[in-house]
Each structure stands twice: as C-alpha cells, then as structure tokens.
Amino acid sequence: DPTSTAIAFDPCGEDGRLPRAALERTFERYWRELEERRSGASPADAYSAYEIRNAVALLRLGWKDRALELLDWLVSDQRTTGWRQWPEVSTRDRRAPRFLGDLPHGWIASTFLRSLRRLLVDERRDEGVLVVAPGVPEAWLRDGDGVRLRGLPTIFGPLDLHLRAESGDAARASFGGSCRPPGGVHLASPLARPLRGILVDGRPVPVTDPGGVSLREVPGEVRLRYSA
C-alpha cells in the first residue's frame, strides 16, 4: 500500500530507517500502475486523491520529475474544477452516481499543501539539515521574479529565500531570516544540467555534488553556474 507507506516519509520522517530497495520497488510499482490508470490500460475506474502523499515519497527517492508530474496530474483532476478541491473518491466518469465522500476534503487539501511545501524546503530532523528547493521546477525560477519566500516557518527558524534564474545558464539563491539549522543547509540544484561552478557569498566553492551544494552555515547568497 504505497499511499499508506508514504507517511513514513512525511510527516513521520522515518524513511531512512526502512530498507531502501524495498521502498524503491514499492514506489516504482506505484508509478507503473499510475501510468496504466492514466492511459486507460488499467480497468480501475476510481481512485482517492490521498495519493498526493506519494509526491513527497517520490521526491525523497530522487524522482523529482515524477513527483511534479503526479502533482500536476492531480491538480488537473480536481472536482469540481472551479472549487480547486478534491473529493475523497474520484471516478473516471465524473458524472457517475458514485460515492464522493467529503467534498471538499480537508485532509487531502492539507496533504497537498504539505507536499507543495516540501518542494520548497525539507527539514531533516535527525541530521539537523535544511534542504532547500529539493523539488522546485526550473520553470518557476524563470517565471517573472522567480520564487520568493518570506518568513517561511521551519523547525530551525523562519526562512527568507529568493530563487531566480539568470542569463548565461546560472541560478542565484539569496537567503535571509533567522533560520539556523545546526547541521547546515543543502541547496538542491534547481536546473537539470551539470554544475560547473559555485560561488558562496562571492567565494568559489568546489563542485563535489552534482545535485547541489552543502554548507555548514546559512549563506547570504549562492550563485550556481551550469554547463550550457
């Protein structure tokens, strides 16, 4: 049951204590079955948007594109469209005389908000590390002024953040607020291309992780440069 297992990732934060191979098999199978349902290859005619929980699991497993695709699909299947909400049960035939459950469904809605938050920040309690932008899509950085957070609550204190793309295959992250994670901060690379240079508060830092940069303290500004 992947949708129930997903709470081990969030809000429980226990995924590090579970066997990685089994988790990957569980959610790989979920993804395969989801694709069959969406394509019509599966005879299933109903599902529950509780599956929003699986977005964080996919993200934590390193499958960012799948997490974003799942959220996009679920948002596109909200019922009724103008309400921007989900019933407890969604049917393939929207007009079928079927059980809907609570509508709007507050539990599903709150899980969506938590999943959206995890795209922006993810607290790793055991390590005391704040992961920044683990699921932020590149398109958000290129839309207008990028992504701005002001006073976002975290367990390490409120965070201000401004993420934006720059010309010349670069991205910039500006930090503020009183957020002070004891284990430091990990800025996930928001662009899906190889990192070739990192500047932290104007000083060069070696590229040791293609997925981003880990720092012992919250910086003022990080500039990431990419290969064209």
XYZ file of N, CA and C in Angstrom:
684
model
N 0.855 -1.190 0.000
C 0.000 0.000 0.000
C 0.893 1.243 0.000
N 1.296 1.744 -1.165
C 2.232 2.861 -1.204
C 1.693 4.132 -0.557
N 0.385 4.396 -0.715
C -0.156 5.640 -0.171
C -0.108 5.656 1.352
N -0.242 4.507 1.987
C -0.071 4.441 3.437
C 1.403 4.471 3.818
N 2.238 3.764 3.042
C 3.673 3.754 3.316
C 4.274 5.146 3.200
N 3.670 6.003 2.358
C 4.226 7.334 2.108
C 4.318 8.189 3.365
N 3.479 7.927 4.375
C 3.563 8.757 5.578
C 4.843 8.471 6.364
N 5.531 7.368 6.042
C 6.835 7.138 6.663
C 7.821 8.224 6.240
N 7.647 8.749 5.010
C 8.495 9.836 4.538
C 8.093 11.154 5.184
N 6.819 11.463 5.080
C 6.308 12.729 5.605
C 4.853 12.523 5.994
N 4.476 12.830 7.218
C 5.216 13.656 8.177
C 6.143 12.917 9.146
N 6.246 11.586 9.059
C 6.958 10.844 10.103
C 8.474 10.973 10.021
N 9.041 11.148 8.814
C 10.492 11.255 8.686
C 11.230 9.984 9.053
N 10.620 8.816 8.799
C 11.220 7.545 9.174
C 11.765 6.765 7.972
N 11.764 7.370 6.790
C 12.163 6.627 5.597
C 13.609 6.161 5.647
N 14.464 6.871 6.382
C 15.860 6.465 6.496
C 16.049 5.185 7.283
N 15.027 4.756 8.014
C 15.109 3.532 8.801
C 14.489 2.334 8.091
N 13.976 2.559 6.885
C 13.351 1.484 6.115
C 14.291 1.034 4.997
N 14.175 -0.223 4.555
C 15.078 -0.731 3.507
C 14.863 0.003 2.185
N 15.920 0.632 1.699
C 15.828 1.464 0.507
C 15.340 0.674 -0.710
N 15.872 -0.533 -0.899
C 15.488 -1.310 -2.077
C 13.994 -1.612 -2.082
N 13.441 -1.935 -0.916
C 12.012 -2.234 -0.822
C 11.181 -0.983 -1.097
N 11.636 0.169 -0.591
C 10.927 1.417 -0.864
C 10.915 1.712 -2.362
N 12.064 1.551 -3.000
C 12.130 1.830 -4.431
C 11.217 0.894 -5.226
N 11.174 -0.388 -4.855
C 10.295 -1.317 -5.557
C 8.825 -0.943 -5.355
N 8.492 -0.550 -4.125
C 7.107 -0.188 -3.822
C 6.644 0.978 -4.678
N 7.462 2.021 -4.760
C 7.019 3.223 -5.467
C 7.290 3.146 -6.964
N 8.184 2.276 -7.382
C 8.319 2.007 -8.814
C 7.057 1.299 -9.312
N 6.571 0.347 -8.511
C 5.331 -0.339 -8.885
C 4.155 0.638 -8.869
N 4.115 1.513 -7.868
C 3.046 2.521 -7.835
C 3.059 3.356 -9.111
N 4.245 3.797 -9.529
C 4.330 4.655 -10.702
C 3.860 3.915 -11.952
N 4.229 2.655 -12.054
C 3.806 1.857 -13.207
C 2.277 1.727 -13.234
N 1.678 1.458 -12.081
C 0.228 1.301 -12.014
C -0.479 2.639 -12.267
N 0.126 3.737 -11.807
C -0.453 5.060 -12.062
C -0.485 5.346 -13.560
N 0.608 5.053 -14.244
C 0.654 5.283 -15.687
C -0.389 4.443 -16.417
N -0.611 3.219 -15.950
C -1.619 2.363 -16.574
C -3.020 2.926 -16.358
N -3.274 3.462 -15.176
C -4.584 4.057 -14.907
C -4.815 5.297 -15.764
N -3.797 6.145 -15.851
C -3.958 7.384 -16.609
C -4.125 7.128 -18.102
N -3.476 6.091 -18.596
C -3.555 5.785 -20.032
C -4.818 5.010 -20.402
N -5.510 4.467 -19.390
C -6.674 3.648 -19.651
C -6.362 2.181 -19.805
N -5.071 1.815 -19.676
C -4.688 0.407 -19.794
C -5.179 -0.414 -18.614
N -5.430 0.239 -17.472
C -5.935 -0.439 -16.283
C -7.447 -0.277 -16.216
N -8.180 -1.318 -15.770
C -9.639 -1.215 -15.695
C -10.127 -0.379 -14.508
N -9.222 0.097 -13.638
C -9.641 0.855 -12.455
C -10.452 2.075 -12.881
N -11.615 2.276 -12.225
C -12.465 3.408 -12.612
C -12.589 4.436 -11.504
N -11.812 4.290 -10.420
C -11.861 5.268 -9.342
C -10.552 5.224 -8.561
N -10.244 6.349 -7.917
C -9.056 6.427 -7.066
C -9.309 7.485 -6.002
N -8.435 7.554 -5.009
C -8.526 8.594 -3.994
C -7.329 9.529 -4.109
N -7.592 10.814 -4.060
C -6.512 11.799 -4.148
C -5.643 11.808 -2.892
N -5.897 10.889 -1.954
C -4.912 10.655 -0.890
C -3.537 10.372 -1.496
N -3.523 9.978 -2.761
C -2.259 9.662 -3.430
C -1.322 10.864 -3.496
N -1.809 12.043 -3.176
C -0.934 13.214 -3.074
C 0.225 12.927 -2.125
N -0.019 12.082 -1.111
C 1.057 11.723 -0.181
C 2.290 11.175 -0.898
N 2.058 10.511 -2.035
C 3.157 9.840 -2.720
C 4.135 10.811 -3.368
N 3.737 12.067 -3.536
C 4.639 13.038 -4.171
C 5.907 13.221 -3.350
N 5.769 13.346 -2.031
C 6.960 13.525 -1.194
C 7.821 12.265 -1.210
N 7.188 11.095 -1.210
C 7.956 9.850 -1.286
C 8.777 9.803 -2.568
N 8.155 10.135 -3.697
C 8.876 10.142 -4.968
C 10.022 11.151 -4.935
N 9.770 12.304 -4.345
C 10.808 13.340 -4.264
C 11.974 12.871 -3.410
N 11.676 12.293 -2.252
C 12.736 11.824 -1.357
C 13.538 10.678 -1.971
N 12.914 9.905 -2.845
C 13.612 8.803 -3.507
C 14.478 9.294 -4.670
N 14.427 10.594 -4.946
C 15.245 11.160 -6.010
C 14.546 11.262 -7.340
N 13.219 11.075 -7.363
C 12.445 11.097 -8.601
C 11.651 12.400 -8.672
N 12.352 13.497 -8.761
C 11.719 14.824 -8.771
C 10.721 14.972 -9.906
N 11.093 14.557 -11.108
C 10.197 14.720 -12.256
C 8.886 13.970 -12.040
N 8.967 12.797 -11.443
C 7.751 12.024 -11.185
C 6.883 12.719 -10.137
N 7.514 13.257 -9.096
C 6.761 13.960 -8.056
C 5.996 15.137 -8.652
N 6.652 15.917 -9.500
C 5.999 17.071 -10.117
C 4.903 16.641 -11.083
N 5.145 15.563 -11.820
C 4.134 15.071 -12.752
C 2.892 14.592 -12.012
N 3.100 13.913 -10.876
C 1.963 13.450 -10.084
C 1.141 14.632 -9.581
N 1.806 15.654 -9.044
C 1.085 16.817 -8.529
C 0.351 17.545 -9.650
N 0.991 17.695 -10.800
C 0.336 18.362 -11.928
C -0.923 17.607 -12.352
N -0.811 16.278 -12.397
C -1.965 15.482 -12.817
C -3.109 15.588 -11.811
N -2.789 15.511 -10.538
C -3.831 15.581 -9.519
C -4.507 16.954 -9.521
N -3.741 18.013 -9.691
C -4.340 19.349 -9.757
C -5.259 19.457 -10.969
N -4.859 18.862 -12.086
C -5.694 18.920 -13.291
C -6.983 18.115 -13.148
N -7.033 17.217 -12.150
C -8.205 16.358 -11.968
C -9.016 16.769 -10.747
N -8.916 18.025 -10.323
C -9.715 18.480 -9.191
C -11.198 18.505 -9.568
N -12.049 18.286 -8.557
C -13.503 18.226 -8.763
C -14.194 19.142 -7.740
N -15.139 19.936 -8.056
C -15.356 20.453 -9.393
C -14.245 21.450 -9.695
N -13.977 21.663 -10.966
C -12.800 22.429 -11.353
C -12.746 23.796 -10.694
N -13.849 24.507 -10.672
C -13.868 25.849 -10.107
C -13.588 25.900 -8.621
N -13.822 24.798 -7.922
C -13.586 24.763 -6.480
C -12.113 24.554 -6.144
N -11.379 23.973 -7.084
C -9.964 23.664 -6.852
C -9.788 22.797 -5.608
N -10.564 21.740 -5.546
C -10.529 20.813 -4.425
C -10.656 19.388 -4.957
N -10.555 18.428 -4.035
C -10.725 17.020 -4.392
C -11.772 16.385 -3.498
N -12.596 15.469 -4.046
C -13.434 14.630 -3.193
C -12.590 13.494 -2.623
N -13.168 12.754 -1.722
C -12.450 11.611 -1.162
C -12.240 10.540 -2.210
N -13.191 10.398 -3.129
C -13.085 9.412 -4.204
C -13.336 10.117 -5.538
N -12.435 9.908 -6.499
C -12.580 10.476 -7.844
C -12.810 9.334 -8.828
N -13.835 9.466 -9.657
C -14.176 8.418 -10.622
C -13.748 8.831 -12.033
N -13.522 7.820 -12.867
C -13.166 8.106 -14.255
C -14.297 8.879 -14.942
N -15.530 8.452 -14.676
C -16.702 9.152 -15.195
C -17.144 10.172 -14.151
N -16.916 11.445 -14.414
C -17.203 12.483 -13.427
C -18.692 12.584 -13.089
N -19.561 12.124 -13.967
C -20.999 12.243 -13.734
C -21.622 10.950 -13.222
N -20.791 9.964 -12.925
C -21.328 8.696 -12.422
C -21.942 8.893 -11.032
N -23.099 8.262 -10.748
C -23.734 8.377 -9.429
C -23.004 7.506 -8.419
N -21.872 7.997 -7.951
C -20.990 7.226 -7.075
C -20.720 7.991 -5.785
N -20.258 7.255 -4.776
C -19.847 7.837 -3.501
C -18.670 8.792 -3.705
N -18.777 10.006 -3.181
C -17.699 11.002 -3.285
C -16.971 11.214 -1.962
N -17.645 10.903 -0.841
C -17.048 11.198 0.450
C -17.083 12.690 0.727
N -16.230 13.155 1.604
C -16.182 14.581 1.927
C -15.730 15.371 0.705
N -16.417 16.486 0.465
C -16.056 17.354 -0.659
C -16.451 18.778 -0.301
N -15.491 19.672 -0.189
C -14.039 19.443 -0.318
C -13.491 18.614 0.839
N -12.362 17.974 0.588
C -11.774 17.060 1.556
C -10.556 17.731 2.202
N -10.705 18.148 3.451
C -9.650 18.911 4.121
C -8.364 18.133 4.314
N -8.468 16.839 4.545
C -7.265 16.020 4.766
C -6.423 15.979 3.491
N -7.092 15.758 2.359
C -6.370 15.738 1.089
C -5.777 17.111 0.795
N -6.551 18.169 1.037
C -6.072 19.523 0.764
C -4.853 19.861 1.608
N -4.878 19.493 2.887
C -3.736 19.798 3.755
C -2.504 19.007 3.343
N -2.710 17.782 2.836
C -1.586 16.987 2.347
C -0.986 17.620 1.099
N -1.830 18.203 0.248
C -1.320 18.917 -0.922
C -0.448 20.090 -0.490
N -0.907 20.856 0.507
C -0.125 21.996 0.980
C 1.209 21.547 1.560
N 1.194 20.440 2.299
C 2.438 19.931 2.864
C 3.382 19.449 1.760
N 2.823 18.817 0.723
C 3.653 18.354 -0.390
C 4.252 19.539 -1.141
N 3.454 20.571 -1.349
C 3.956 21.770 -2.017
C 5.082 22.399 -1.205
N 4.923 22.427 0.112
C 5.962 22.986 0.974
C 7.261 22.196 0.848
N 7.138 20.870 0.706
C 8.340 20.029 0.601
C 9.083 20.261 -0.717
N 8.400 20.791 -1.727
C 9.132 21.182 -2.934
C 10.088 22.339 -2.635
N 9.724 23.150 -1.649
C 10.492 24.351 -1.320
C 11.543 24.097 -0.249
N 11.153 23.447 0.830
C 12.089 23.146 1.920
C 11.742 21.791 2.522
N 12.763 21.114 3.027
C 12.565 19.812 3.670
C 13.506 19.738 4.863
N 12.929 19.683 6.068
C 13.754 19.572 7.270
C 14.157 18.126 7.510
N 15.424 17.883 7.639
C 15.921 16.560 8.016
C 16.258 16.614 9.507
N 15.304 16.170 10.316
C 15.416 16.334 11.766
C 16.631 15.606 12.348
N 16.854 14.372 11.924
C 17.945 13.589 12.512
C 19.299 14.248 12.285
N 19.507 14.792 11.088
C 20.789 15.418 10.773
C 20.820 16.902 11.126
N 19.651 17.492 11.405
C 19.601 18.925 11.677
C 19.876 19.756 10.440
N 19.542 19.223 9.265
C 19.852 19.882 7.993
C 18.567 20.393 7.347
N 18.633 21.589 6.777
C 17.532 22.111 5.992
C 17.878 21.964 4.515
N 17.055 21.196 3.787
C 17.231 21.037 2.344
C 16.358 22.077 1.655
N 16.973 22.878 0.819
C 16.289 23.994 0.164
C 16.081 23.678 -1.317
N 14.865 23.884 -1.785
C 14.484 23.738 -3.198
C 14.644 22.323 -3.743
N 14.352 21.271 -2.960
C 14.547 19.917 -3.497
C 13.614 19.581 -4.649
N 12.455 20.255 -4.737
C 11.509 19.929 -5.789
C 11.078 21.115 -6.632
N 11.793 22.227 -6.544
C 11.408 23.418 -7.294
C 11.683 23.208 -8.786
N 10.675 23.331 -9.638
C 10.908 23.165 -11.076
C 11.608 24.389 -11.668
N 12.383 24.147 -12.699
C 13.126 25.236 -13.343
C 12.190 26.333 -13.835
N 11.004 25.962 -14.295
C 10.073 26.950 -14.840
C 9.708 28.011 -13.817
N 9.643 27.642 -12.539
C 9.312 28.627 -11.509
C 10.393 29.692 -11.401
N 11.658 29.292 -11.571
C 12.748 30.257 -11.477
C 12.756 31.221 -12.647
N 12.195 30.792 -13.766
C 12.211 31.618 -14.975
C 10.919 32.408 -15.151
N 9.993 32.254 -14.228
C 8.710 32.939 -14.312
C 8.776 34.234 -13.511
N 8.767 35.353 -14.201
C 8.804 36.643 -13.528
C 10.056 36.821 -12.690
N 9.856 37.101 -11.410
C 10.972 37.347 -10.498
C 11.419 36.082 -9.782
N 10.964 34.930 -10.232
C 11.381 33.680 -9.614
C 10.534 33.329 -8.408
N 11.143 32.663 -7.444
C 10.451 32.172 -6.246
C 10.877 33.002 -5.043
N 9.916 33.544 -4.314
C 10.201 34.327 -3.105
C 9.461 33.750 -1.909
N 10.180 33.522 -0.825
C 9.590 33.105 0.442
C 9.939 34.152 1.488
N 8.956 34.498 2.309
C 9.203 35.472 3.377
C 8.690 34.900 4.696
N 9.593 34.693 5.620
C 9.196 34.220 6.938
C 8.614 32.822 6.928
N 9.049 31.970 6.006
C 8.524 30.599 5.970
C 8.919 29.870 7.247
N 7.957 29.376 8.033
C 8.315 28.693 9.272
C 9.023 27.365 8.996
N 10.110 27.110 9.694
C 10.766 25.809 9.704
C 11.074 25.474 11.156
N 11.432 24.234 11.421
C 11.749 23.862 12.803
C 13.060 24.485 13.258
N 13.801 25.100 12.313
C 15.067 25.742 12.646
C 14.950 27.261 12.664
N 13.726 27.777 12.515
C 13.512 29.220 12.480
C 12.963 29.659 11.132
N 12.428 30.890 11.049
C 11.829 31.376 9.805
C 12.877 31.643 8.725
N 12.489 31.354 7.483
C 13.410 31.475 6.353
C 12.868 32.460 5.323
N 13.760 33.348 4.870
C 13.505 34.170 3.689
C 14.360 33.610 2.564
N 13.788 33.530 1.370
C 14.528 32.952 0.250
C 14.053 33.583 -1.050
N 15.023 33.852 -1.929
C 14.704 34.316 -3.278
C 15.519 33.482 -4.262
N 14.824 32.726 -5.085
C 15.459 31.887 -6.106
C 15.084 32.431 -7.473
N 16.065 32.622 -8.336
C 15.755 33.040 -9.692
C 16.834 32.564 -10.656
N 16.421 32.369 -11.898
C 17.366 32.006 -12.948
C 17.987 33.274 -13.516
N 19.202 33.126 -14.024
C 19.906 34.240 -14.639
C 20.336 33.854 -16.039
N 20.599 34.838 -16.854
C 21.070 34.561 -18.201
C 22.447 33.922 -18.135
N 22.778 33.177 -19.160
C 24.085 32.524 -19.167
C 24.120 31.242 -18.366
N 22.986 30.536 -18.267
C 22.930 29.248 -17.563
C 23.421 29.362 -16.125
N 22.744 30.182 -15.347
C 23.094 30.367 -13.936
C 21.816 30.530 -13.116
N 21.921 30.250 -11.849
C 20.819 30.457 -10.910
C 21.376 31.091 -9.653
N 20.567 31.894 -8.987
C 21.015 32.594 -7.780
C 20.014 32.352 -6.657
N 20.526 32.118 -5.457
C 19.693 31.945 -4.268
C 20.147 32.937 -3.206
N 19.227 33.766 -2.733
C 19.522 34.733 -1.677
C 18.770 34.328 -0.417
N 19.477 34.263 0.709
C 18.913 33.797 1.967
C 18.770 34.945 2.966
N 17.769 34.822 3.820
C 17.567 35.766 4.908
C 16.759 35.112 6.011
N 16.435 35.879 7.040
C 15.680 35.343 8.162
C 16.597 34.775 9.228
N 15.997 34.229 10.265
C 16.762 33.724 11.410
C 16.868 32.204 11.422
N 16.641 31.556 10.298
C 16.757 30.099 10.211
C 18.212 29.683 10.404
N 18.472 28.819 11.384
C 19.840 28.379 11.681
C 19.857 26.877 11.966
N 19.802 26.056 10.938
C 19.845 24.604 11.154
C 21.211 24.180 11.679
N 21.270 23.400 12.777
C 22.558 23.036 13.373
C 23.447 22.218 12.457
N 22.849 21.462 11.531
C 23.643 20.650 10.612
C 23.933 21.330 9.292
N 23.502 22.577 9.153
C 23.768 23.309 7.930
C 22.607 23.252 6.946
N 22.878 23.696 5.738
C 21.859 23.785 4.702
C 22.361 23.103 3.439
N 21.459 22.429 2.746
C 21.789 21.853 1.442
C 20.904 22.518 0.408
N 21.508 23.240 -0.520
C 20.771 23.861 -1.610
C 20.761 22.899 -2.792
N 19.591 22.374 -3.113
C 19.470 21.457 -4.240
C 19.538 22.246 -5.539
N 20.195 21.683 -6.517
C 20.324 22.347 -7.805
C 18.972 22.402 -8.497
N 18.463 23.590 -8.811
C 17.128 23.683 -9.415
C 17.112 23.474 -10.923
N 18.268 23.487 -11.570
C 18.329 23.301 -13.021
C 18.864 21.910 -13.334
N 18.236 21.251 -14.284
C 18.591 19.864 -14.612
C 19.715 19.821 -15.633
N 20.901 20.242 -15.183
C 22.081 20.198 -16.037
C 23.314 20.199 -15.143
N 24.490 19.826 -15.676
C 25.675 19.694 -14.825
C 26.142 21.019 -14.237
N 26.431 20.999 -12.946
C 27.021 22.165 -12.292
C 28.485 22.300 -12.698
N 28.926 23.516 -12.990
C 30.341 23.708 -13.305
C 31.006 24.740 -12.415
N 30.226 25.420 -11.576
C 30.830 26.403 -10.682
C 29.864 26.843 -9.605
N 30.394 27.141 -8.413
C 29.581 27.590 -7.284
C 30.289 28.765 -6.612
N 29.547 29.839 -6.377
C 30.042 30.970 -5.607
C 29.163 31.123 -4.373
N 29.780 31.113 -3.198
C 29.058 31.302 -1.940
C 29.528 32.603 -1.324
N 28.628 33.565 -1.267
C 28.979 34.910 -0.786
C 30.215 35.445 -1.503
N 30.256 35.191 -2.800
C 31.323 35.703 -3.644
C 32.588 34.877 -3.683
N 32.650 33.803 -2.892
C 33.846 32.966 -2.859
C 33.584 31.650 -3.578
N 34.527 31.188 -4.412
C 34.322 29.920 -5.119
C 34.370 28.733 -4.171
N 33.493 27.759 -4.429
C 33.417 26.528 -3.651
C 33.507 25.369 -4.633
N 34.287 24.321 -4.315
C 34.407 23.200 -5.252
C 33.071 22.503 -5.488
N 32.869 22.047 -6.710
C 31.678 21.267 -7.054
C 31.972 19.806 -6.719
N 31.393 19.328 -5.630
C 31.607 17.939 -5.204
C 30.345 17.091 -5.323
N 29.197 17.746 -5.571
C 27.925 17.039 -5.642
C 27.144 17.598 -6.824
N 26.862 16.786 -7.833
C 26.114 17.294 -8.986
C 24.686 17.711 -8.641
N 24.210 17.274 -7.478
C 22.846 17.597 -7.095
C 22.684 18.877 -6.317
N 23.794 19.579 -6.021
C 23.686 20.825 -5.271
C 24.907 21.085 -4.433
N 24.744 21.894 -3.375
C 25.871 22.255 -2.529
C 25.436 22.214 -1.064
N 26.275 21.619 -0.212
C 26.014 21.540 1.227
C 26.932 22.510 1.946
N 26.366 23.289 2.875
C 27.117 24.321 3.591
C 26.847 24.199 5.080
N 27.857 24.447 5.884
C 27.718 24.324 7.332
C 26.850 25.425 7.922
N 26.806 26.577 7.274
C 26.010 27.697 7.767
C 25.134 28.246 6.644
N 24.044 28.897 7.033
C 23.169 29.517 6.039
C 23.910 30.690 5.419
N 24.090 30.705 4.102
C 24.830 31.785 3.448
C 23.938 32.995 3.204
N 24.557 34.061 2.720
C 23.779 35.205 2.272
C 23.308 35.003 0.837
N 24.234 34.492 0.003
C 23.903 34.308 -1.404
C 24.726 33.183 -2.002
N 24.088 32.396 -2.856
C 24.748 31.326 -3.588
C 24.430 31.501 -5.066
N 25.483 31.445 -5.875
C 25.283 31.516 -7.327
C 25.779 30.224 -7.937
N 24.909 29.567 -8.701
C 25.242 28.298 -9.336
C 25.398 28.536 -10.839
N 26.494 28.049 -11.385
C 26.729 28.156 -12.815
C 26.721 26.758 -13.440
N 26.169 26.677 -14.648
C 25.931 25.381 -15.281
C 26.613 25.305 -16.643
N 26.838 24.069 -17.055
C 27.317 23.839 -18.406
C 26.186 24.104 -19.389
N 26.504 24.667 -20.509
C 25.468 25.011 -21.495
C 24.896 23.725 -22.103
